[in-house]
Amino acid sequence: MNIFVFPTSNLHEHLGVDVLMFVAYLRECGLGACDIAKLCSRQPWLLTANLGRVQAMVECAENIGVPRASGMFRHALHAVAFLSEDKIAARVNYLKNTFRWTDAEVGMAVSKAPSVLARSKESLQRRSEFLISEVGLEPLYIAQRSEIIGHSLEGRLRPRYYAVKFLKENGLLKRDPSYSTVFKISEKAFRKKFIFPHKEAALHLAEDYDAACKGDVPTNFRFT
């Protein structure tokens, strides 16, 4: 529910002074009504938080490299909502070690995808092993495209990787695609580009890909 749609003339009748100050402050930080509504829908406690805590969140977001003007600013506020400075530092250090990033690279990764701070250690470890050890991506490549880490490993990353790997091994691709594109495009676009054109040459590709998206392990594929 969007709580920011009341007529301006009646706003004080619907929202308390603290909430009005909260909304005004976030507007000063560059967030529009839609962004504020989305932030509060995920963090409803913000509506009763004191302004000092919200200001501290904004400072944390800026400290991890996400300026107020960034399109990722709302996501950064969500990521740091329940994290102290010590916890943020610990998670940044874990990311650095897990993905073999330099200080500059981990800073880049967090600024591009603040949500990585909210992921569990197990989730990050599994993605690191897959992207670096299995796919063969360089740490810098991942840092520059850290939004990849936010995608489902079993529901998107693995199925798409194995589908493209099969196409490459069987000479069905004219050129190697960027894994950034492979992982980021919509499901509809992926199927249109990598599945549908090969229905005749690879009779089981669509079926195997569908099975992979449902969680079947790669060893069950008939790609090879």
PDB file of N, CA, C and O in Angstrom, residues 92-170:
ATOM      1  N   VAL A  92      31.895  -6.809   4.647  1.00  0.00           N
ATOM      2  CA  VAL A  92      32.735  -6.346   3.536  1.00  0.00           C
ATOM      3  C   VAL A  92      34.013  -7.174   3.489  1.00  0.00           C
ATOM      4  O   VAL A  92      34.476  -7.583   2.415  1.00  0.00           O
ATOM      5  N   ASN A  93      34.589  -7.440   4.651  1.00  0.00           N
ATOM      6  CA  ASN A  93      35.816  -8.233   4.716  1.00  0.00           C
ATOM      7  C   ASN A  93      35.554  -9.663   4.246  1.00  0.00           C
ATOM      8  O   ASN A  93      36.397 -10.258   3.544  1.00  0.00           O
ATOM      9  N   TYR A  94      34.402 -10.213   4.600  1.00  0.00           N
ATOM     10  CA  TYR A  94      34.065 -11.569   4.165  1.00  0.00           C
ATOM     11  C   TYR A  94      33.904 -11.612   2.647  1.00  0.00           C
ATOM     12  O   TYR A  94      34.381 -12.545   1.984  1.00  0.00           O
ATOM     13  N   LEU A  95      33.246 -10.618   2.100  1.00  0.00           N
ATOM     14  CA  LEU A  95      33.093 -10.538   0.646  1.00  0.00           C
ATOM     15  C   LEU A  95      34.454 -10.465  -0.033  1.00  0.00           C
ATOM     16  O   LEU A  95      34.702 -11.139  -1.044  1.00  0.00           O
ATOM     17  N   LYS A  96      35.328  -9.658   0.522  1.00  0.00           N
ATOM     18  CA  LYS A  96      36.668  -9.483  -0.041  1.00  0.00           C
ATOM     19  C   LYS A  96      37.409 -10.807  -0.102  1.00  0.00           C
ATOM     20  O   LYS A  96      38.003 -11.166  -1.133  1.00  0.00           O
ATOM     21  N   ASN A  97      37.349 -11.560   0.990  1.00  0.00           N
ATOM     22  CA  ASN A  97      38.058 -12.838   1.041  1.00  0.00           C
ATOM     23  C   ASN A  97      37.384 -13.903   0.183  1.00  0.00           C
ATOM     24  O   ASN A  97      38.064 -14.697  -0.481  1.00  0.00           O
ATOM     25  N   THR A  98      36.067 -13.924   0.191  1.00  0.00           N
ATOM     26  CA  THR A  98      35.322 -14.966  -0.516  1.00  0.00           C
ATOM     27  C   THR A  98      35.447 -14.835  -2.025  1.00  0.00           C
ATOM     28  O   THR A  98      35.575 -15.842  -2.747  1.00  0.00           O
ATOM     29  N   PHE A  99      35.415 -13.608  -2.521  1.00  0.00           N
ATOM     30  CA  PHE A  99      35.486 -13.392  -3.970  1.00  0.00           C
ATOM     31  C   PHE A  99      36.879 -12.968  -4.439  1.00  0.00           C
ATOM     32  O   PHE A  99      37.046 -12.589  -5.594  1.00  0.00           O
ATOM     33  N   ARG A 100      37.845 -13.022  -3.511  1.00  0.00           N
ATOM     34  CA  ARG A 100      39.244 -12.702  -3.841  1.00  0.00           C
ATOM     35  C   ARG A 100      39.380 -11.283  -4.386  1.00  0.00           C
ATOM     36  O   ARG A 100      40.117 -11.028  -5.357  1.00  0.00           O
ATOM     37  N   TRP A 101      38.654 -10.360  -3.769  1.00  0.00           N
ATOM     38  CA  TRP A 101      38.648  -8.976  -4.229  1.00  0.00           C
ATOM     39  C   TRP A 101      39.690  -8.136  -3.503  1.00  0.00           C
ATOM     40  O   TRP A 101      40.005  -8.374  -2.335  1.00  0.00           O
ATOM     41  N   THR A 102      40.194  -7.138  -4.196  1.00  0.00           N
ATOM     42  CA  THR A 102      41.027  -6.118  -3.566  1.00  0.00           C
ATOM     43  C   THR A 102      40.096  -5.150  -2.833  1.00  0.00           C
ATOM     44  O   THR A 102      38.869  -5.219  -2.972  1.00  0.00           O
ATOM     45  N   ASP A 103      40.662  -4.229  -2.087  1.00  0.00           N
ATOM     46  CA  ASP A 103      39.847  -3.214  -1.402  1.00  0.00           C
ATOM     47  C   ASP A 103      39.023  -2.419  -2.411  1.00  0.00           C
ATOM     48  O   ASP A 103      37.845  -2.134  -2.177  1.00  0.00           O
ATOM     49  N   ALA A 104      39.663  -2.066  -3.518  1.00  0.00           N
ATOM     50  CA  ALA A 104      38.961  -1.280  -4.538  1.00  0.00           C
ATOM     51  C   ALA A 104      37.836  -2.089  -5.177  1.00  0.00           C
ATOM     52  O   ALA A 104      36.747  -1.565  -5.438  1.00  0.00           O
ATOM     53  N   GLU A 105      38.081  -3.365  -5.406  1.00  0.00           N
ATOM     54  CA  GLU A 105      37.088  -4.210  -6.058  1.00  0.00           C
ATOM     55  C   GLU A 105      35.888  -4.476  -5.159  1.00  0.00           C
ATOM     56  O   GLU A 105      34.746  -4.449  -5.617  1.00  0.00           O
ATOM     57  N   VAL A 106      36.120  -4.726  -3.884  1.00  0.00           N
ATOM     58  CA  VAL A 106      34.993  -4.969  -2.982  1.00  0.00           C
ATOM     59  C   VAL A 106      34.168  -3.688  -2.824  1.00  0.00           C
ATOM     60  O   VAL A 106      32.934  -3.736  -2.724  1.00  0.00           O
ATOM     61  N   GLY A 107      34.844  -2.542  -2.822  1.00  0.00           N
ATOM     62  CA  GLY A 107      34.118  -1.272  -2.760  1.00  0.00           C
ATOM     63  C   GLY A 107      33.248  -1.072  -3.980  1.00  0.00           C
ATOM     64  O   GLY A 107      32.094  -0.621  -3.881  1.00  0.00           O
ATOM     65  N   MET A 108      33.786  -1.415  -5.133  1.00  0.00           N
ATOM     66  CA  MET A 108      33.037  -1.332  -6.381  1.00  0.00           C
ATOM     67  C   MET A 108      31.825  -2.262  -6.349  1.00  0.00           C
ATOM     68  O   MET A 108      30.708  -1.871  -6.711  1.00  0.00           O
ATOM     69  N   ALA A 109      32.044  -3.487  -5.904  1.00  0.00           N
ATOM     70  CA  ALA A 109      30.972  -4.484  -5.884  1.00  0.00           C
ATOM     71  C   ALA A 109      29.827  -4.061  -4.978  1.00  0.00           C
ATOM     72  O   ALA A 109      28.652  -4.162  -5.351  1.00  0.00           O
ATOM     73  N   VAL A 110      30.149  -3.595  -3.796  1.00  0.00           N
ATOM     74  CA  VAL A 110      29.121  -3.188  -2.836  1.00  0.00           C
ATOM     75  C   VAL A 110      28.363  -1.961  -3.323  1.00  0.00           C
ATOM     76  O   VAL A 110      27.138  -1.868  -3.174  1.00  0.00           O
ATOM     77  N   SER A 111      29.065  -1.021  -3.942  1.00  0.00           N
ATOM     78  CA  SER A 111      28.396   0.188  -4.434  1.00  0.00           C
ATOM     79  C   SER A 111      27.446  -0.115  -5.583  1.00  0.00           C
ATOM     80  O   SER A 111      26.421   0.544  -5.747  1.00  0.00           O
ATOM     81  N   LYS A 112      27.764  -1.130  -6.373  1.00  0.00           N
ATOM     82  CA  LYS A 112      26.918  -1.493  -7.505  1.00  0.00           C
ATOM     83  C   LYS A 112      25.746  -2.381  -7.099  1.00  0.00           C
ATOM     84  O   LYS A 112      24.693  -2.377  -7.734  1.00  0.00           O
ATOM     85  N   ALA A 113      25.940  -3.171  -6.030  1.00  0.00           N
ATOM     86  CA  ALA A 113      24.878  -4.081  -5.576  1.00  0.00           C
ATOM     87  C   ALA A 113      24.927  -4.169  -4.050  1.00  0.00           C
ATOM     88  O   ALA A 113      25.443  -5.148  -3.494  1.00  0.00           O
ATOM     89  N   PRO A 114      24.408  -3.165  -3.359  1.00  0.00           N
ATOM     90  CA  PRO A 114      24.456  -3.150  -1.892  1.00  0.00           C
ATOM     91  C   PRO A 114      23.798  -4.372  -1.252  1.00  0.00           C
ATOM     92  O   PRO A 114      24.145  -4.741  -0.127  1.00  0.00           O
ATOM     93  N   SER A 115      22.896  -5.005  -1.964  1.00  0.00           N
ATOM     94  CA  SER A 115      22.172  -6.152  -1.400  1.00  0.00           C
ATOM     95  C   SER A 115      23.098  -7.319  -1.071  1.00  0.00           C
ATOM     96  O   SER A 115      22.713  -8.213  -0.311  1.00  0.00           O
ATOM     97  N   VAL A 116      24.324  -7.325  -1.623  1.00  0.00           N
ATOM     98  CA  VAL A 116      25.249  -8.417  -1.305  1.00  0.00           C
ATOM     99  C   VAL A 116      25.593  -8.427   0.185  1.00  0.00           C
ATOM    100  O   VAL A 116      25.956  -9.468   0.737  1.00  0.00           O
ATOM    101  N   LEU A 117      25.437  -7.285   0.840  1.00  0.00           N
ATOM    102  CA  LEU A 117      25.722  -7.201   2.268  1.00  0.00           C
ATOM    103  C   LEU A 117      24.710  -7.990   3.090  1.00  0.00           C
ATOM    104  O   LEU A 117      24.993  -8.386   4.223  1.00  0.00           O
ATOM    105  N   ALA A 118      23.535  -8.192   2.534  1.00  0.00           N
ATOM    106  CA  ALA A 118      22.468  -8.865   3.274  1.00  0.00           C
ATOM    107  C   ALA A 118      22.435 -10.369   3.037  1.00  0.00           C
ATOM    108  O   ALA A 118      21.641 -11.080   3.658  1.00  0.00           O
ATOM    109  N   ARG A 119      23.288 -10.875   2.158  1.00  0.00           N
ATOM    110  CA  ARG A 119      23.273 -12.308   1.845  1.00  0.00           C
ATOM    111  C   ARG A 119      24.040 -13.104   2.899  1.00  0.00           C
ATOM    112  O   ARG A 119      24.994 -12.618   3.483  1.00  0.00           O
ATOM    113  N   SER A 120      23.605 -14.329   3.100  1.00  0.00           N
ATOM    114  CA  SER A 120      24.256 -15.189   4.083  1.00  0.00           C
ATOM    115  C   SER A 120      25.641 -15.590   3.593  1.00  0.00           C
ATOM    116  O   SER A 120      25.926 -15.589   2.391  1.00  0.00           O
ATOM    117  N   LYS A 121      26.503 -15.968   4.533  1.00  0.00           N
ATOM    118  CA  LYS A 121      27.845 -16.397   4.176  1.00  0.00           C
ATOM    119  C   LYS A 121      27.803 -17.633   3.278  1.00  0.00           C
ATOM    120  O   LYS A 121      28.576 -17.748   2.329  1.00  0.00           O
ATOM    121  N   GLU A 122      26.917 -18.558   3.604  1.00  0.00           N
ATOM    122  CA  GLU A 122      26.805 -19.779   2.795  1.00  0.00           C
ATOM    123  C   GLU A 122      26.411 -19.448   1.363  1.00  0.00           C
ATOM    124  O   GLU A 122      26.962 -19.998   0.405  1.00  0.00           O
ATOM    125  N   SER A 123      25.451 -18.542   1.216  1.00  0.00           N
ATOM    126  CA  SER A 123      24.998 -18.134  -0.113  1.00  0.00           C
ATOM    127  C   SER A 123      26.135 -17.508  -0.910  1.00  0.00           C
ATOM    128  O   SER A 123      26.336 -17.819  -2.096  1.00  0.00           O
ATOM    129  N   LEU A 124      26.895 -16.641  -0.274  1.00  0.00           N
ATOM    130  CA  LEU A 124      28.011 -15.977  -0.953  1.00  0.00           C
ATOM    131  C   LEU A 124      29.102 -16.973  -1.316  1.00  0.00           C
ATOM    132  O   LEU A 124      29.680 -16.902  -2.403  1.00  0.00           O
ATOM    133  N   GLN A 125      29.400 -17.908  -0.409  1.00  0.00           N
ATOM    134  CA  GLN A 125      30.434 -18.908  -0.664  1.00  0.00           C
ATOM    135  C   GLN A 125      30.073 -19.769  -1.858  1.00  0.00           C
ATOM    136  O   GLN A 125      30.911 -20.036  -2.733  1.00  0.00           O
ATOM    137  N   ARG A 126      28.816 -20.193  -1.942  1.00  0.00           N
ATOM    138  CA  ARG A 126      28.378 -21.045  -3.047  1.00  0.00           C
ATOM    139  C   ARG A 126      28.435 -20.301  -4.372  1.00  0.00           C
ATOM    140  O   ARG A 126      28.808 -20.868  -5.407  1.00  0.00           O
ATOM    141  N   ARG A 127      28.082 -19.031  -4.361  1.00  0.00           N
ATOM    142  CA  ARG A 127      28.142 -18.243  -5.591  1.00  0.00           C
ATOM    143  C   ARG A 127      29.578 -17.998  -6.027  1.00  0.00           C
ATOM    144  O   ARG A 127      29.882 -17.998  -7.214  1.00  0.00           O
ATOM    145  N   SER A 128      30.450 -17.781  -5.057  1.00  0.00           N
ATOM    146  CA  SER A 128      31.860 -17.600  -5.377  1.00  0.00           C
ATOM    147  C   SER A 128      32.436 -18.852  -6.015  1.00  0.00           C
ATOM    148  O   SER A 128      33.131 -18.787  -7.043  1.00  0.00           O
ATOM    149  N   GLU A 129      32.167 -20.000  -5.413  1.00  0.00           N
ATOM    150  CA  GLU A 129      32.684 -21.264  -5.956  1.00  0.00           C
ATOM    151  C   GLU A 129      32.164 -21.503  -7.365  1.00  0.00           C
ATOM    152  O   GLU A 129      32.910 -21.964  -8.242  1.00  0.00           O
ATOM    153  N   PHE A 130      30.905 -21.177  -7.596  1.00  0.00           N
ATOM    154  CA  PHE A 130      30.332 -21.394  -8.920  1.00  0.00           C
ATOM    155  C   PHE A 130      30.905 -20.424  -9.945  1.00  0.00           C
ATOM    156  O   PHE A 130      31.390 -20.838 -11.006  1.00  0.00           O
ATOM    157  N   LEU A 131      30.860 -19.143  -9.640  1.00  0.00           N
ATOM    158  CA  LEU A 131      31.264 -18.126 -10.617  1.00  0.00           C
ATOM    159  C   LEU A 131      32.760 -18.148 -10.905  1.00  0.00           C
ATOM    160  O   LEU A 131      33.175 -17.989 -12.065  1.00  0.00           O
ATOM    161  N   ILE A 132      33.580 -18.353  -9.873  1.00  0.00           N
ATOM    162  CA  ILE A 132      35.031 -18.323 -10.059  1.00  0.00           C
ATOM    163  C   ILE A 132      35.580 -19.692 -10.459  1.00  0.00           C
ATOM    164  O   ILE A 132      36.299 -19.822 -11.449  1.00  0.00           O
ATOM    165  N   SER A 133      35.233 -20.714  -9.682  1.00  0.00           N
ATOM    166  CA  SER A 133      35.835 -22.035  -9.907  1.00  0.00           C
ATOM    167  C   SER A 133      35.204 -22.791 -11.064  1.00  0.00           C
ATOM    168  O   SER A 133      35.901 -23.492 -11.812  1.00  0.00           O
ATOM    169  N   GLU A 134      33.885 -22.664 -11.235  1.00  0.00           N
ATOM    170  CA  GLU A 134      33.222 -23.444 -12.279  1.00  0.00           C
ATOM    171  C   GLU A 134      33.081 -22.672 -13.587  1.00  0.00           C
ATOM    172  O   GLU A 134      33.471 -23.150 -14.652  1.00  0.00           O
ATOM    173  N   VAL A 135      32.530 -21.473 -13.512  1.00  0.00           N
ATOM    174  CA  VAL A 135      32.347 -20.674 -14.731  1.00  0.00           C
ATOM    175  C   VAL A 135      33.681 -20.106 -15.199  1.00  0.00           C
ATOM    176  O   VAL A 135      33.918 -19.949 -16.391  1.00  0.00           O
ATOM    177  N   GLY A 136      34.562 -19.807 -14.259  1.00  0.00           N
ATOM    178  CA  GLY A 136      35.874 -19.292 -14.619  1.00  0.00           C
ATOM    179  C   GLY A 136      35.952 -17.786 -14.750  1.00  0.00           C
ATOM    180  O   GLY A 136      36.853 -17.260 -15.411  1.00  0.00           O
ATOM    181  N   LEU A 137      35.040 -17.065 -14.088  1.00  0.00           N
ATOM    182  CA  LEU A 137      35.050 -15.609 -14.165  1.00  0.00           C
ATOM    183  C   LEU A 137      36.123 -15.040 -13.250  1.00  0.00           C
ATOM    184  O   LEU A 137      36.386 -15.554 -12.167  1.00  0.00           O
ATOM    185  N   GLU A 138      36.741 -13.951 -13.682  1.00  0.00           N
ATOM    186  CA  GLU A 138      37.755 -13.283 -12.881  1.00  0.00           C
ATOM    187  C   GLU A 138      37.090 -12.461 -11.774  1.00  0.00           C
ATOM    188  O   GLU A 138      36.003 -11.908 -11.968  1.00  0.00           O
ATOM    189  N   PRO A 139      37.726 -12.360 -10.614  1.00  0.00           N
ATOM    190  CA  PRO A 139      37.156 -11.560  -9.524  1.00  0.00           C
ATOM    191  C   PRO A 139      36.788 -10.144  -9.947  1.00  0.00           C
ATOM    192  O   PRO A 139      35.729  -9.628  -9.558  1.00  0.00           O
ATOM    193  N   LEU A 140      37.644  -9.489 -10.723  1.00  0.00           N
ATOM    194  CA  LEU A 140      37.357  -8.130 -11.162  1.00  0.00           C
ATOM    195  C   LEU A 140      36.101  -8.090 -12.016  1.00  0.00           C
ATOM    196  O   LEU A 140      35.273  -7.174 -11.887  1.00  0.00           O
ATOM    197  N   TYR A 141      35.929  -9.072 -12.888  1.00  0.00           N
ATOM    198  CA  TYR A 141      34.746  -9.143 -13.750  1.00  0.00           C
ATOM    199  C   TYR A 141      33.482  -9.202 -12.889  1.00  0.00           C
ATOM    200  O   TYR A 141      32.487  -8.525 -13.170  1.00  0.00           O
ATOM    201  N   ILE A 142      33.527 -10.011 -11.836  1.00  0.00           N
ATOM    202  CA  ILE A 142      32.362 -10.153 -10.957  1.00  0.00           C
ATOM    203  C   ILE A 142      32.114  -8.859 -10.191  1.00  0.00           C
ATOM    204  O   ILE A 142      30.970  -8.422 -10.028  1.00  0.00           O
ATOM    205  N   ALA A 143      33.179  -8.227  -9.720  1.00  0.00           N
ATOM    206  CA  ALA A 143      33.042  -6.975  -8.972  1.00  0.00           C
ATOM    207  C   ALA A 143      32.393  -5.891  -9.824  1.00  0.00           C
ATOM    208  O   ALA A 143      31.569  -5.107  -9.340  1.00  0.00           O
ATOM    209  N   GLN A 144      32.753  -5.859 -11.100  1.00  0.00           N
ATOM    210  CA  GLN A 144      32.196  -4.851 -12.002  1.00  0.00           C
ATOM    211  C   GLN A 144      30.737  -5.125 -12.341  1.00  0.00           C
ATOM    212  O   GLN A 144      30.025  -4.233 -12.795  1.00  0.00           O
ATOM    213  N   ARG A 145      30.296  -6.354 -12.093  1.00  0.00           N
ATOM    214  CA  ARG A 145      28.924  -6.758 -12.415  1.00  0.00           C
ATOM    215  C   ARG A 145      28.317  -7.498 -11.223  1.00  0.00           C
ATOM    216  O   ARG A 145      27.692  -8.541 -11.353  1.00  0.00           O
ATOM    217  N   SER A 146      28.499  -6.937 -10.045  1.00  0.00           N
ATOM    218  CA  SER A 146      28.148  -7.638  -8.806  1.00  0.00           C
ATOM    219  C   SER A 146      26.666  -7.929  -8.644  1.00  0.00           C
ATOM    220  O   SER A 146      26.281  -8.737  -7.801  1.00  0.00           O
ATOM    221  N   GLU A 147      25.824  -7.308  -9.467  1.00  0.00           N
ATOM    222  CA  GLU A 147      24.396  -7.638  -9.403  1.00  0.00           C
ATOM    223  C   GLU A 147      24.148  -9.101  -9.755  1.00  0.00           C
ATOM    224  O   GLU A 147      23.118  -9.676  -9.397  1.00  0.00           O
ATOM    225  N   ILE A 148      25.104  -9.716 -10.453  1.00  0.00           N
ATOM    226  CA  ILE A 148      25.015 -11.142 -10.780  1.00  0.00           C
ATOM    227  C   ILE A 148      24.848 -11.972  -9.506  1.00  0.00           C
ATOM    228  O   ILE A 148      24.104 -12.967  -9.483  1.00  0.00           O
ATOM    229  N   ILE A 149      25.525 -11.561  -8.447  1.00  0.00           N
ATOM    230  CA  ILE A 149      25.503 -12.319  -7.192  1.00  0.00           C
ATOM    231  C   ILE A 149      24.098 -12.388  -6.611  1.00  0.00           C
ATOM    232  O   ILE A 149      23.759 -13.319  -5.880  1.00  0.00           O
ATOM    233  N   GLY A 150      23.281 -11.415  -6.944  1.00  0.00           N
ATOM    234  CA  GLY A 150      21.935 -11.377  -6.398  1.00  0.00           C
ATOM    235  C   GLY A 150      20.963 -12.345  -7.044  1.00  0.00           C
ATOM    236  O   GLY A 150      19.872 -12.590  -6.516  1.00  0.00           O
ATOM    237  N   HIS A 151      21.339 -12.928  -8.178  1.00  0.00           N
ATOM    238  CA  HIS A 151      20.439 -13.855  -8.867  1.00  0.00           C
ATOM    239  C   HIS A 151      20.460 -15.235  -8.218  1.00  0.00           C
ATOM    240  O   HIS A 151      21.440 -15.640  -7.600  1.00  0.00           O
ATOM    241  N   SER A 152      19.367 -15.936  -8.384  1.00  0.00           N
ATOM    242  CA  SER A 152      19.251 -17.284  -7.829  1.00  0.00           C
ATOM    243  C   SER A 152      20.293 -18.209  -8.460  1.00  0.00           C
ATOM    244  O   SER A 152      20.413 -18.275  -9.685  1.00  0.00           O
ATOM    245  N   LEU A 153      21.041 -18.913  -7.617  1.00  0.00           N
ATOM    246  CA  LEU A 153      22.061 -19.832  -8.120  1.00  0.00           C
ATOM    247  C   LEU A 153      21.419 -21.020  -8.819  1.00  0.00           C
ATOM    248  O   LEU A 153      21.804 -21.378  -9.936  1.00  0.00           O
ATOM    249  N   GLU A 154      20.446 -21.639  -8.169  1.00  0.00           N
ATOM    250  CA  GLU A 154      19.815 -22.835  -8.734  1.00  0.00           C
ATOM    251  C   GLU A 154      18.769 -22.509  -9.783  1.00  0.00           C
ATOM    252  O   GLU A 154      18.580 -23.268 -10.729  1.00  0.00           O
ATOM    253  N   GLY A 155      18.081 -21.389  -9.620  1.00  0.00           N
ATOM    254  CA  GLY A 155      16.988 -21.061 -10.535  1.00  0.00           C
ATOM    255  C   GLY A 155      17.382 -20.286 -11.775  1.00  0.00           C
ATOM    256  O   GLY A 155      16.635 -20.255 -12.752  1.00  0.00           O
ATOM    257  N   ARG A 156      18.576 -19.677 -11.752  1.00  0.00           N
ATOM    258  CA  ARG A 156      18.988 -18.884 -12.918  1.00  0.00           C
ATOM    259  C   ARG A 156      20.436 -19.133 -13.331  1.00  0.00           C
ATOM    260  O   ARG A 156      20.701 -19.498 -14.473  1.00  0.00           O
ATOM    261  N   LEU A 157      21.371 -18.924 -12.429  1.00  0.00           N
ATOM    262  CA  LEU A 157      22.779 -18.965 -12.815  1.00  0.00           C
ATOM    263  C   LEU A 157      23.206 -20.325 -13.358  1.00  0.00           C
ATOM    264  O   LEU A 157      23.769 -20.416 -14.460  1.00  0.00           O
ATOM    265  N   ARG A 158      22.973 -21.394 -12.603  1.00  0.00           N
ATOM    266  CA  ARG A 158      23.389 -22.727 -13.056  1.00  0.00           C
ATOM    267  C   ARG A 158      22.670 -23.159 -14.339  1.00  0.00           C
ATOM    268  O   ARG A 158      23.330 -23.597 -15.298  1.00  0.00           O
ATOM    269  N   PRO A 159      21.339 -23.085 -14.401  1.00  0.00           N
ATOM    270  CA  PRO A 159      20.650 -23.527 -15.624  1.00  0.00           C
ATOM    271  C   PRO A 159      21.137 -22.792 -16.870  1.00  0.00           C
ATOM    272  O   PRO A 159      21.356 -23.404 -17.920  1.00  0.00           O
ATOM    273  N   ARG A 160      21.308 -21.493 -16.758  1.00  0.00           N
ATOM    274  CA  ARG A 160      21.729 -20.716 -17.926  1.00  0.00           C
ATOM    275  C   ARG A 160      23.173 -21.043 -18.304  1.00  0.00           C
ATOM    276  O   ARG A 160      23.506 -21.139 -19.494  1.00  0.00           O
ATOM    277  N   TYR A 161      24.022 -21.224 -17.310  1.00  0.00           N
ATOM    278  CA  TYR A 161      25.410 -21.559 -17.600  1.00  0.00           C
ATOM    279  C   TYR A 161      25.500 -22.886 -18.337  1.00  0.00           C
ATOM    280  O   TYR A 161      26.215 -23.002 -19.346  1.00  0.00           O
ATOM    281  N   TYR A 162      24.779 -23.894 -17.862  1.00  0.00           N
ATOM    282  CA  TYR A 162      24.865 -25.204 -18.491  1.00  0.00           C
ATOM    283  C   TYR A 162      24.211 -25.229 -19.869  1.00  0.00           C
ATOM    284  O   TYR A 162      24.658 -25.966 -20.753  1.00  0.00           O
ATOM    285  N   ALA A 163      23.185 -24.425 -20.058  1.00  0.00           N
ATOM    286  CA  ALA A 163      22.568 -24.342 -21.381  1.00  0.00           C
ATOM    287  C   ALA A 163      23.546 -23.737 -22.385  1.00  0.00           C
ATOM    288  O   ALA A 163      23.744 -24.260 -23.483  1.00  0.00           O
ATOM    289  N   VAL A 164      24.182 -22.637 -22.004  1.00  0.00           N
ATOM    290  CA  VAL A 164      25.133 -21.968 -22.893  1.00  0.00           C
ATOM    291  C   VAL A 164      26.374 -22.837 -23.095  1.00  0.00           C
ATOM    292  O   VAL A 164      26.925 -22.912 -24.203  1.00  0.00           O
ATOM    293  N   LYS A 165      26.815 -23.513 -22.051  1.00  0.00           N
ATOM    294  CA  LYS A 165      27.964 -24.405 -22.160  1.00  0.00           C
ATOM    295  C   LYS A 165      27.693 -25.500 -23.188  1.00  0.00           C
ATOM    296  O   LYS A 165      28.547 -25.823 -24.034  1.00  0.00           O
ATOM    297  N   PHE A 166      26.502 -26.068 -23.143  1.00  0.00           N
ATOM    298  CA  PHE A 166      26.114 -27.097 -24.100  1.00  0.00           C
ATOM    299  C   PHE A 166      26.121 -26.554 -25.532  1.00  0.00           C
ATOM    300  O   PHE A 166      26.636 -27.192 -26.459  1.00  0.00           O
ATOM    301  N   LEU A 167      25.570 -25.378 -25.716  1.00  0.00           N
ATOM    302  CA  LEU A 167      25.526 -24.776 -27.051  1.00  0.00           C
ATOM    303  C   LEU A 167      26.941 -24.524 -27.578  1.00  0.00           C
ATOM    304  O   LEU A 167      27.218 -24.770 -28.760  1.00  0.00           O
ATOM    305  N   LYS A 168      27.825 -24.056 -26.715  1.00  0.00           N
ATOM    306  CA  LYS A 168      29.202 -23.785 -27.123  1.00  0.00           C
ATOM    307  C   LYS A 168      29.935 -25.081 -27.475  1.00  0.00           C
ATOM    308  O   LYS A 168      30.620 -25.159 -28.501  1.00  0.00           O
ATOM    309  N   GLU A 169      29.775 -26.100 -26.637  1.00  0.00           N
ATOM    310  CA  GLU A 169      30.470 -27.370 -26.860  1.00  0.00           C
ATOM    311  C   GLU A 169      30.021 -28.062 -28.131  1.00  0.00           C
ATOM    312  O   GLU A 169      30.778 -28.834 -28.739  1.00  0.00           O
ATOM    313  N   ASN A 170      28.803 -27.787 -28.549  1.00  0.00           N
ATOM    314  CA  ASN A 170      28.268 -28.427 -29.744  1.00  0.00           C
ATOM    315  C   ASN A 170      28.267 -27.512 -30.968  1.00  0.00           C
ATOM    316  O   ASN A 170      27.620 -27.810 -31.979  1.00  0.00           O
TER     317      ASN A 170
END
